[in-house]
Amino acid sequence: MSDKVDLKALFEPKSVAVVGASSNPAKIGHKVLSNILNGGYHGEVYPVNPKGGEILGLKVYKRVAEIEGAVDLAVVVVPAPIVFDVVQDCAAAKVKFLIIITSGFSEVGNRKEEKKIVDFARKHGMRVLGPNVFGMYSAKVSLNASFGPSKILPGKIAIITQSGALGGAMIGKSVVDRIGLSAIISVGNKSDLDEADLLQYLKEDEQTRVVLMYIEGVKNGNKLVRILKDMPEDKHVVVIKSGKSKRGALAAASHTGSLAGSDNVFNGIAEQCGILRAESVNEAFNWSRALSELPLVEGDNTVIITNGGGLGVMCADACEKYGVPLMDDSVLLQNIFKDVMPEFGSARNPVDLTGEAGVEEYKTSLKKALNVKEINAVLALYCETGIFEPEGMSKMVVEMDQIYKKNKPILFSMLGGEKVEEIIDVTRKKGTYVFDDVYNAASALGALYRRKRFIEELKHLENTPDIIINEMAIRRVISKARSEDRRFLMPDEAKEIMKLIGLTLPRWRIARSLDEAVSFAEEIGYPVVLKIVSEDIIHKTDAGGVALDLENKNEVIDAYQAIMKSCRTKFPKARIRGIEVCEMVPRGVETIVGGTFDPSFGPVVMFGLGGIYVETLKDVTFRAVPLALNDAKKMVRGINAYPILLGVRGEKRKDIEGIVDVLLRVGKLMEKIEDVSDVEINPLMVYEYGEGVKVVDVRILLKEEDV
Ligand code: COA
């Protein structure tokens, strides 16, 4: 299925109309026009305003339909009540793309008008970016069709932002930080085109090396995940996903009228797709810059070179935090650096040249590190000292950066007063980024390592086993529930589905009488468990509806009567369909495997440590379906309690393979049976390696029929 949109005429239009262009410099319609004209765009530009005349030296057309030439793109900057008229006019002129900057639509509850506009546009072959956007910049044709800052540096980073205001601010910051952009697009209300469509284009755009996305809520996460999974190795995606905190999520929802996706789900998907989730704009910029300018690191030997011991130690801590592995071959380090070290220096890692080191000693050490093939990356730190000479230092830093950064990552960080500020300023202007904090430098290098590791993993993927589930039979079970107007499956139906996806369950029968309960218990073999079966009793244990570890006939009789009495007293109106008699499974590690239909990202699978603390600890991992073997393995490794599965204090390793198999099967169910909204296997009992796992209890819910 291809839902790919051809966005060439949006990113590389041959002609642009600005509808609502104004001669008043204080108006947005003026700013957009002047940004287009000052940004170096060479295509045709048509200002449109019913007043006619001339603006910024260009003839003004009274209506789009009056423009003689073809119009690829119309930027709409008229008040909301006029937008539909303008869009009709654009349709008559066969415009291909509309960027509707105007606010006042779904973000303030005016969905009807927005839908009317988009439906009309789509019907007439036009695609819509917005409304409620700040516009876009495309370096390919030097088009700045936004009302953001006029100055934008062309480069290799594309920004897709849900917040227009933040987009404008990011342009400003990119200029100050000397970061070049290949594009920046604000998606606003995403009434038609969304971040997935834009990402699809940028994925194939040869100028873009990194896509930085600012996301609040995702509407069509399924499509986004598909494209993210398919990103080429040399194109990196950095995402700032806000709306994490409860308060943040509320703000995000009211901000753009879209719901913020669940945070845990997003983290899982980020890992699954190899995208890097940044906490702040600063972090995102640092990572994007490193990913766009430096090669991915080749191996695990990073060396820190410093003239200050304290700075070096802090940097080593930062490396641990951000997953940057440090070279620890002290003999090799000694050999490499012995000529440049004062006697009291240290040729361990961090390599401490001491405060004696001036520009020359520092340069010689850097050269050694950068030329030795065993060293894979260098963190070059410098503290301001009495013998510090800023001019020579800036020159040297730029020189080293320009010569070596193509071969291996080198990241500079300096700390000090005015002189250091001067270096940072001078070097940044020359295109060398010097960090002012070792943590930022280590974090940027950590981003290169994470991407490298993800790409390495892709090269060693194991084949995902072919899992066949009995779809027809599963659908039959579901139809029965639907025919009875139920959105939940009865325990026997849910267990039947577990069987149909290939999972083994403890032996069980549903007894409709005391005699049946006894005879089923004898048939299954003691010990057994009895459980009430009623759709009206959700918390069975609290209702006194469960009895464990029943060893003989008498215990079964007593338990049966006690369960019936307790449930009938506590829930006199409950429909009781019987009592389940089930084999009592031995204790193992209790885990939970779930599947749910996430409103943003579609079907996802969850794994976590089960038991009574699951809600409290929230030690769970998520991935989107389809689930690969590698994804399932990483889900299991991703929980904090993973050491328990490996076996603690002399315990044996648990049957992780069994869990992975269950995850893949539940993943297949969620992928193939679109009717299912939730599956929860809780607990999935996990035994020692080779002894498998057991689905002890399962619940399955169906989607609302019209979803
Ligand atoms: N075709 C073309 N131009 C038209 C028109 C039509 N049918 N009808 C009116 N215009 C002209 C107006 O005459 C005016 O030009 P003028 O200055 O020469 O009189 C121009 O369009 C703009 O109209 P105006 O009524 O002055 O509106 P405005 O400029 O104050 O505001 C918006 C228009 C779109 C900027 C405003 O409605 C808006 O939505 N602002 C928020 C934008 C925003 O923040 N977007 C999201 C960013 S993240």
PDB file of N, CA and C in Angstrom, residues 326-396:
ATOM      1  N   LEU A 326      35.316   4.453  26.945  1.00  0.00           N
ATOM      2  CA  LEU A 326      36.648   5.062  26.959  1.00  0.00           C
ATOM      3  C   LEU A 326      37.723   4.003  26.749  1.00  0.00           C
ATOM      4  N   MET A 327      38.757   4.346  26.013  1.00  0.00           N
ATOM      5  CA  MET A 327      39.872   3.427  25.767  1.00  0.00           C
ATOM      6  C   MET A 327      40.582   3.160  27.096  1.00  0.00           C
ATOM      7  N   ASP A 328      40.860   1.885  27.378  1.00  0.00           N
ATOM      8  CA  ASP A 328      41.533   1.653  28.661  1.00  0.00           C
ATOM      9  C   ASP A 328      42.830   0.859  28.517  1.00  0.00           C
ATOM     10  N   ASP A 329      43.403   0.857  27.319  1.00  0.00           N
ATOM     11  CA  ASP A 329      44.684   0.172  27.124  1.00  0.00           C
ATOM     12  C   ASP A 329      45.798   1.137  27.541  1.00  0.00           C
ATOM     13  N   SER A 330      46.183   1.087  28.833  1.00  0.00           N
ATOM     14  CA  SER A 330      47.105   2.103  29.353  1.00  0.00           C
ATOM     15  C   SER A 330      48.497   1.983  28.738  1.00  0.00           C
ATOM     16  N   VAL A 331      48.869   0.775  28.338  1.00  0.00           N
ATOM     17  CA  VAL A 331      50.201   0.621  27.726  1.00  0.00           C
ATOM     18  C   VAL A 331      50.239   1.359  26.396  1.00  0.00           C
ATOM     19  N   LEU A 332      49.201   1.147  25.607  1.00  0.00           N
ATOM     20  CA  LEU A 332      49.123   1.815  24.306  1.00  0.00           C
ATOM     21  C   LEU A 332      49.054   3.336  24.491  1.00  0.00           C
ATOM     22  N   LEU A 333      48.246   3.768  25.459  1.00  0.00           N
ATOM     23  CA  LEU A 333      48.117   5.209  25.716  1.00  0.00           C
ATOM     24  C   LEU A 333      49.477   5.805  26.101  1.00  0.00           C
ATOM     25  N   GLN A 334      50.219   5.068  26.951  1.00  0.00           N
ATOM     26  CA  GLN A 334      51.549   5.489  27.377  1.00  0.00           C
ATOM     27  C   GLN A 334      52.466   5.652  26.160  1.00  0.00           C
ATOM     28  N   ASN A 335      52.417   4.674  25.278  1.00  0.00           N
ATOM     29  CA  ASN A 335      53.260   4.715  24.075  1.00  0.00           C
ATOM     30  C   ASN A 335      52.926   5.891  23.181  1.00  0.00           C
ATOM     31  N   ILE A 336      51.614   6.139  23.052  1.00  0.00           N
ATOM     32  CA  ILE A 336      51.197   7.213  22.136  1.00  0.00           C
ATOM     33  C   ILE A 336      51.588   8.583  22.691  1.00  0.00           C
ATOM     34  N   PHE A 337      51.374   8.772  23.981  1.00  0.00           N
ATOM     35  CA  PHE A 337      51.476  10.124  24.527  1.00  0.00           C
ATOM     36  C   PHE A 337      52.753  10.410  25.327  1.00  0.00           C
ATOM     37  N   LYS A 338      53.654   9.429  25.427  1.00  0.00           N
ATOM     38  CA  LYS A 338      54.791   9.634  26.350  1.00  0.00           C
ATOM     39  C   LYS A 338      55.650  10.852  25.982  1.00  0.00           C
ATOM     40  N   ASP A 339      55.798  11.134  24.678  1.00  0.00           N
ATOM     41  CA  ASP A 339      56.659  12.261  24.280  1.00  0.00           C
ATOM     42  C   ASP A 339      56.059  13.617  24.638  1.00  0.00           C
ATOM     43  N   VAL A 340      54.736  13.663  24.747  1.00  0.00           N
ATOM     44  CA  VAL A 340      54.123  14.982  24.962  1.00  0.00           C
ATOM     45  C   VAL A 340      53.711  15.224  26.408  1.00  0.00           C
ATOM     46  N   MET A 341      53.982  14.241  27.258  1.00  0.00           N
ATOM     47  CA  MET A 341      53.521  14.361  28.639  1.00  0.00           C
ATOM     48  C   MET A 341      54.617  14.929  29.525  1.00  0.00           C
ATOM     49  N   PRO A 342      54.300  15.896  30.373  1.00  0.00           N
ATOM     50  CA  PRO A 342      55.274  16.224  31.406  1.00  0.00           C
ATOM     51  C   PRO A 342      55.346  15.034  32.378  1.00  0.00           C
ATOM     52  N   GLU A 343      56.389  14.963  33.153  1.00  0.00           N
ATOM     53  CA  GLU A 343      56.550  13.787  34.032  1.00  0.00           C
ATOM     54  C   GLU A 343      55.377  13.602  34.984  1.00  0.00           C
ATOM     55  N   PHE A 344      54.821  14.759  35.388  1.00  0.00           N
ATOM     56  CA  PHE A 344      53.725  14.659  36.363  1.00  0.00           C
ATOM     57  C   PHE A 344      52.355  14.534  35.691  1.00  0.00           C
ATOM     58  N   GLY A 345      52.322  14.453  34.368  1.00  0.00           N
ATOM     59  CA  GLY A 345      51.047  14.265  33.667  1.00  0.00           C
ATOM     60  C   GLY A 345      50.609  12.807  33.763  1.00  0.00           C
ATOM     61  N   SER A 346      49.437  12.519  33.160  1.00  0.00           N
ATOM     62  CA  SER A 346      48.943  11.149  33.225  1.00  0.00           C
ATOM     63  C   SER A 346      48.582  10.659  31.831  1.00  0.00           C
ATOM     64  N   ALA A 347      49.193   9.548  31.433  1.00  0.00           N
ATOM     65  CA  ALA A 347      48.872   8.982  30.122  1.00  0.00           C
ATOM     66  C   ALA A 347      47.838   7.881  30.265  1.00  0.00           C
ATOM     67  N   ARG A 348      47.039   7.989  31.327  1.00  0.00           N
ATOM     68  CA  ARG A 348      45.882   7.098  31.354  1.00  0.00           C
ATOM     69  C   ARG A 348      44.731   7.860  30.680  1.00  0.00           C
ATOM     70  N   ASN A 349      43.567   7.323  30.660  1.00  0.00           N
ATOM     71  CA  ASN A 349      42.445   8.009  30.023  1.00  0.00           C
ATOM     72  C   ASN A 349      41.509   8.508  31.108  1.00  0.00           C
ATOM     73  N   PRO A 350      41.237   9.797  31.307  1.00  0.00           N
ATOM     74  CA  PRO A 350      41.622  10.975  30.526  1.00  0.00           C
ATOM     75  C   PRO A 350      43.143  11.211  30.494  1.00  0.00           C
ATOM     76  N   VAL A 351      43.618  11.581  29.301  1.00  0.00           N
ATOM     77  CA  VAL A 351      45.043  11.915  29.155  1.00  0.00           C
ATOM     78  C   VAL A 351      45.203  13.350  29.654  1.00  0.00           C
ATOM     79  N   ASP A 352      45.954  13.500  30.755  1.00  0.00           N
ATOM     80  CA  ASP A 352      46.057  14.822  31.393  1.00  0.00           C
ATOM     81  C   ASP A 352      47.404  15.457  31.062  1.00  0.00           C
ATOM     82  N   LEU A 353      47.363  16.476  30.217  1.00  0.00           N
ATOM     83  CA  LEU A 353      48.608  17.138  29.805  1.00  0.00           C
ATOM     84  C   LEU A 353      49.057  18.148  30.851  1.00  0.00           C
ATOM     85  N   THR A 354      48.212  18.390  31.845  1.00  0.00           N
ATOM     86  CA  THR A 354      48.414  19.346  32.949  1.00  0.00           C
ATOM     87  C   THR A 354      48.367  20.797  32.450  1.00  0.00           C
ATOM     88  N   GLY A 355      48.299  21.695  33.401  1.00  0.00           N
ATOM     89  CA  GLY A 355      48.200  23.126  33.095  1.00  0.00           C
ATOM     90  C   GLY A 355      49.435  23.670  32.389  1.00  0.00           C
ATOM     91  N   GLU A 356      50.494  22.902  32.317  1.00  0.00           N
ATOM     92  CA  GLU A 356      51.712  23.339  31.617  1.00  0.00           C
ATOM     93  C   GLU A 356      51.498  23.380  30.108  1.00  0.00           C
ATOM     94  N   ALA A 357      50.511  22.626  29.638  1.00  0.00           N
ATOM     95  CA  ALA A 357      50.376  22.459  28.195  1.00  0.00           C
ATOM     96  C   ALA A 357      49.875  23.731  27.528  1.00  0.00           C
ATOM     97  N   GLY A 358      50.640  24.243  26.609  1.00  0.00           N
ATOM     98  CA  GLY A 358      50.210  25.399  25.811  1.00  0.00           C
ATOM     99  C   GLY A 358      49.664  24.899  24.481  1.00  0.00           C
ATOM    100  N   VAL A 359      49.468  25.849  23.555  1.00  0.00           N
ATOM    101  CA  VAL A 359      48.855  25.492  22.272  1.00  0.00           C
ATOM    102  C   VAL A 359      49.642  24.385  21.558  1.00  0.00           C
ATOM    103  N   GLU A 360      50.986  24.513  21.530  1.00  0.00           N
ATOM    104  CA  GLU A 360      51.789  23.556  20.756  1.00  0.00           C
ATOM    105  C   GLU A 360      51.694  22.142  21.312  1.00  0.00           C
ATOM    106  N   GLU A 361      51.874  22.023  22.640  1.00  0.00           N
ATOM    107  CA  GLU A 361      51.803  20.686  23.265  1.00  0.00           C
ATOM    108  C   GLU A 361      50.413  20.081  23.041  1.00  0.00           C
ATOM    109  N   TYR A 362      49.417  20.942  23.160  1.00  0.00           N
ATOM    110  CA  TYR A 362      48.038  20.468  23.002  1.00  0.00           C
ATOM    111  C   TYR A 362      47.822  19.973  21.570  1.00  0.00           C
ATOM    112  N   LYS A 363      48.327  20.772  20.612  1.00  0.00           N
ATOM    113  CA  LYS A 363      48.157  20.414  19.202  1.00  0.00           C
ATOM    114  C   LYS A 363      48.865  19.091  18.896  1.00  0.00           C
ATOM    115  N   THR A 364      50.090  18.929  19.401  1.00  0.00           N
ATOM    116  CA  THR A 364      50.838  17.694  19.139  1.00  0.00           C
ATOM    117  C   THR A 364      50.071  16.487  19.691  1.00  0.00           C
ATOM    118  N   SER A 365      49.520  16.639  20.877  1.00  0.00           N
ATOM    119  CA  SER A 365      48.773  15.513  21.472  1.00  0.00           C
ATOM    120  C   SER A 365      47.542  15.187  20.639  1.00  0.00           C
ATOM    121  N   LEU A 366      46.829  16.226  20.233  1.00  0.00           N
ATOM    122  CA  LEU A 366      45.628  15.983  19.426  1.00  0.00           C
ATOM    123  C   LEU A 366      45.993  15.251  18.140  1.00  0.00           C
ATOM    124  N   LYS A 367      47.070  15.715  17.515  1.00  0.00           N
ATOM    125  CA  LYS A 367      47.481  15.095  16.247  1.00  0.00           C
ATOM    126  C   LYS A 367      47.791  13.623  16.444  1.00  0.00           C
ATOM    127  N   LYS A 368      48.483  13.347  17.535  1.00  0.00           N
ATOM    128  CA  LYS A 368      48.819  11.941  17.814  1.00  0.00           C
ATOM    129  C   LYS A 368      47.529  11.130  17.932  1.00  0.00           C
ATOM    130  N   ALA A 369      46.607  11.659  18.740  1.00  0.00           N
ATOM    131  CA  ALA A 369      45.350  10.915  18.957  1.00  0.00           C
ATOM    132  C   ALA A 369      44.584  10.734  17.653  1.00  0.00           C
ATOM    133  N   LEU A 370      44.608  11.773  16.848  1.00  0.00           N
ATOM    134  CA  LEU A 370      43.796  11.721  15.631  1.00  0.00           C
ATOM    135  C   LEU A 370      44.435  10.860  14.543  1.00  0.00           C
ATOM    136  N   ASN A 371      45.743  10.693  14.633  1.00  0.00           N
ATOM    137  CA  ASN A 371      46.424   9.889  13.608  1.00  0.00           C
ATOM    138  C   ASN A 371      46.534   8.411  13.959  1.00  0.00           C
ATOM    139  N   VAL A 372      46.355   8.062  15.230  1.00  0.00           N
ATOM    140  CA  VAL A 372      46.518   6.659  15.631  1.00  0.00           C
ATOM    141  C   VAL A 372      45.234   5.900  15.335  1.00  0.00           C
ATOM    142  N   LYS A 373      45.362   4.804  14.607  1.00  0.00           N
ATOM    143  CA  LYS A 373      44.118   4.135  14.166  1.00  0.00           C
ATOM    144  C   LYS A 373      43.362   3.460  15.329  1.00  0.00           C
ATOM    145  N   GLU A 374      44.076   3.137  16.413  1.00  0.00           N
ATOM    146  CA  GLU A 374      43.401   2.469  17.540  1.00  0.00           C
ATOM    147  C   GLU A 374      42.427   3.403  18.268  1.00  0.00           C
ATOM    148  N   ILE A 375      42.629   4.713  18.131  1.00  0.00           N
ATOM    149  CA  ILE A 375      41.717   5.652  18.811  1.00  0.00           C
ATOM    150  C   ILE A 375      40.576   6.008  17.854  1.00  0.00           C
ATOM    151  N   ASN A 376      39.352   5.869  18.322  1.00  0.00           N
ATOM    152  CA  ASN A 376      38.194   6.045  17.437  1.00  0.00           C
ATOM    153  C   ASN A 376      37.529   7.415  17.544  1.00  0.00           C
ATOM    154  N   ALA A 377      37.682   8.067  18.671  1.00  0.00           N
ATOM    155  CA  ALA A 377      37.056   9.391  18.831  1.00  0.00           C
ATOM    156  C   ALA A 377      37.824  10.164  19.899  1.00  0.00           C
ATOM    157  N   VAL A 378      37.801  11.485  19.773  1.00  0.00           N
ATOM    158  CA  VAL A 378      38.558  12.308  20.731  1.00  0.00           C
ATOM    159  C   VAL A 378      37.649  13.381  21.331  1.00  0.00           C
ATOM    160  N   LEU A 379      37.679  13.465  22.650  1.00  0.00           N
ATOM    161  CA  LEU A 379      37.027  14.574  23.337  1.00  0.00           C
ATOM    162  C   LEU A 379      38.150  15.506  23.785  1.00  0.00           C
ATOM    163  N   ALA A 380      38.228  16.667  23.162  1.00  0.00           N
ATOM    164  CA  ALA A 380      39.339  17.586  23.414  1.00  0.00           C
ATOM    165  C   ALA A 380      38.886  18.686  24.362  1.00  0.00           C
ATOM    166  N   LEU A 381      39.418  18.669  25.582  1.00  0.00           N
ATOM    167  CA  LEU A 381      38.971  19.628  26.608  1.00  0.00           C
ATOM    168  C   LEU A 381      40.090  20.613  26.943  1.00  0.00           C
ATOM    169  N   TYR A 382      39.691  21.806  27.287  1.00  0.00           N
ATOM    170  CA  TYR A 382      40.711  22.774  27.693  1.00  0.00           C
ATOM    171  C   TYR A 382      40.153  23.724  28.749  1.00  0.00           C
ATOM    172  N   CYS A 383      40.957  23.920  29.805  1.00  0.00           N
ATOM    173  CA  CYS A 383      40.592  24.907  30.838  1.00  0.00           C
ATOM    174  C   CYS A 383      41.471  26.135  30.632  1.00  0.00           C
ATOM    175  N   GLU A 384      40.912  27.284  30.873  1.00  0.00           N
ATOM    176  CA  GLU A 384      41.721  28.501  30.779  1.00  0.00           C
ATOM    177  C   GLU A 384      42.789  28.485  31.874  1.00  0.00           C
ATOM    178  N   THR A 385      44.039  28.798  31.493  1.00  0.00           N
ATOM    179  CA  THR A 385      45.121  28.851  32.485  1.00  0.00           C
ATOM    180  C   THR A 385      45.895  30.160  32.301  1.00  0.00           C
ATOM    181  N   GLY A 386      46.895  30.380  33.148  1.00  0.00           N
ATOM    182  CA  GLY A 386      47.700  31.597  33.075  1.00  0.00           C
ATOM    183  C   GLY A 386      48.455  31.697  31.751  1.00  0.00           C
ATOM    184  N   ILE A 387      48.835  30.529  31.200  1.00  0.00           N
ATOM    185  CA  ILE A 387      49.667  30.571  29.989  1.00  0.00           C
ATOM    186  C   ILE A 387      48.819  30.457  28.710  1.00  0.00           C
ATOM    187  N   PHE A 388      47.575  30.739  28.879  1.00  0.00           N
ATOM    188  CA  PHE A 388      46.616  30.514  27.805  1.00  0.00           C
ATOM    189  C   PHE A 388      46.735  31.591  26.723  1.00  0.00           C
ATOM    190  N   GLU A 389      46.695  31.169  25.475  1.00  0.00           N
ATOM    191  CA  GLU A 389      46.860  32.134  24.383  1.00  0.00           C
ATOM    192  C   GLU A 389      45.716  31.930  23.375  1.00  0.00           C
ATOM    193  N   PRO A 390      44.633  32.766  23.503  1.00  0.00           N
ATOM    194  CA  PRO A 390      43.402  32.480  22.767  1.00  0.00           C
ATOM    195  C   PRO A 390      43.531  32.458  21.250  1.00  0.00           C
ATOM    196  N   GLU A 391      44.317  33.397  20.696  1.00  0.00           N
ATOM    197  CA  GLU A 391      44.349  33.491  19.240  1.00  0.00           C
ATOM    198  C   GLU A 391      44.914  32.217  18.619  1.00  0.00           C
ATOM    199  N   GLY A 392      46.075  31.811  19.163  1.00  0.00           N
ATOM    200  CA  GLY A 392      46.714  30.591  18.647  1.00  0.00           C
ATOM    201  C   GLY A 392      45.814  29.381  18.862  1.00  0.00           C
ATOM    202  N   MET A 393      45.122  29.379  19.998  1.00  0.00           N
ATOM    203  CA  MET A 393      44.248  28.245  20.329  1.00  0.00           C
ATOM    204  C   MET A 393      43.094  28.158  19.332  1.00  0.00           C
ATOM    205  N   SER A 394      42.442  29.296  19.038  1.00  0.00           N
ATOM    206  CA  SER A 394      41.318  29.249  18.087  1.00  0.00           C
ATOM    207  C   SER A 394      41.800  28.737  16.738  1.00  0.00           C
ATOM    208  N   LYS A 395      42.948  29.249  16.314  1.00  0.00           N
ATOM    209  CA  LYS A 395      43.465  28.841  14.991  1.00  0.00           C
ATOM    210  C   LYS A 395      43.706  27.335  14.963  1.00  0.00           C
ATOM    211  N   MET A 396      44.327  26.862  16.033  1.00  0.00           N
ATOM    212  CA  MET A 396      44.675  25.437  16.100  1.00  0.00           C
ATOM    213  C   MET A 396      43.408  24.557  16.115  1.00  0.00           C
TER     214      MET A 396
END
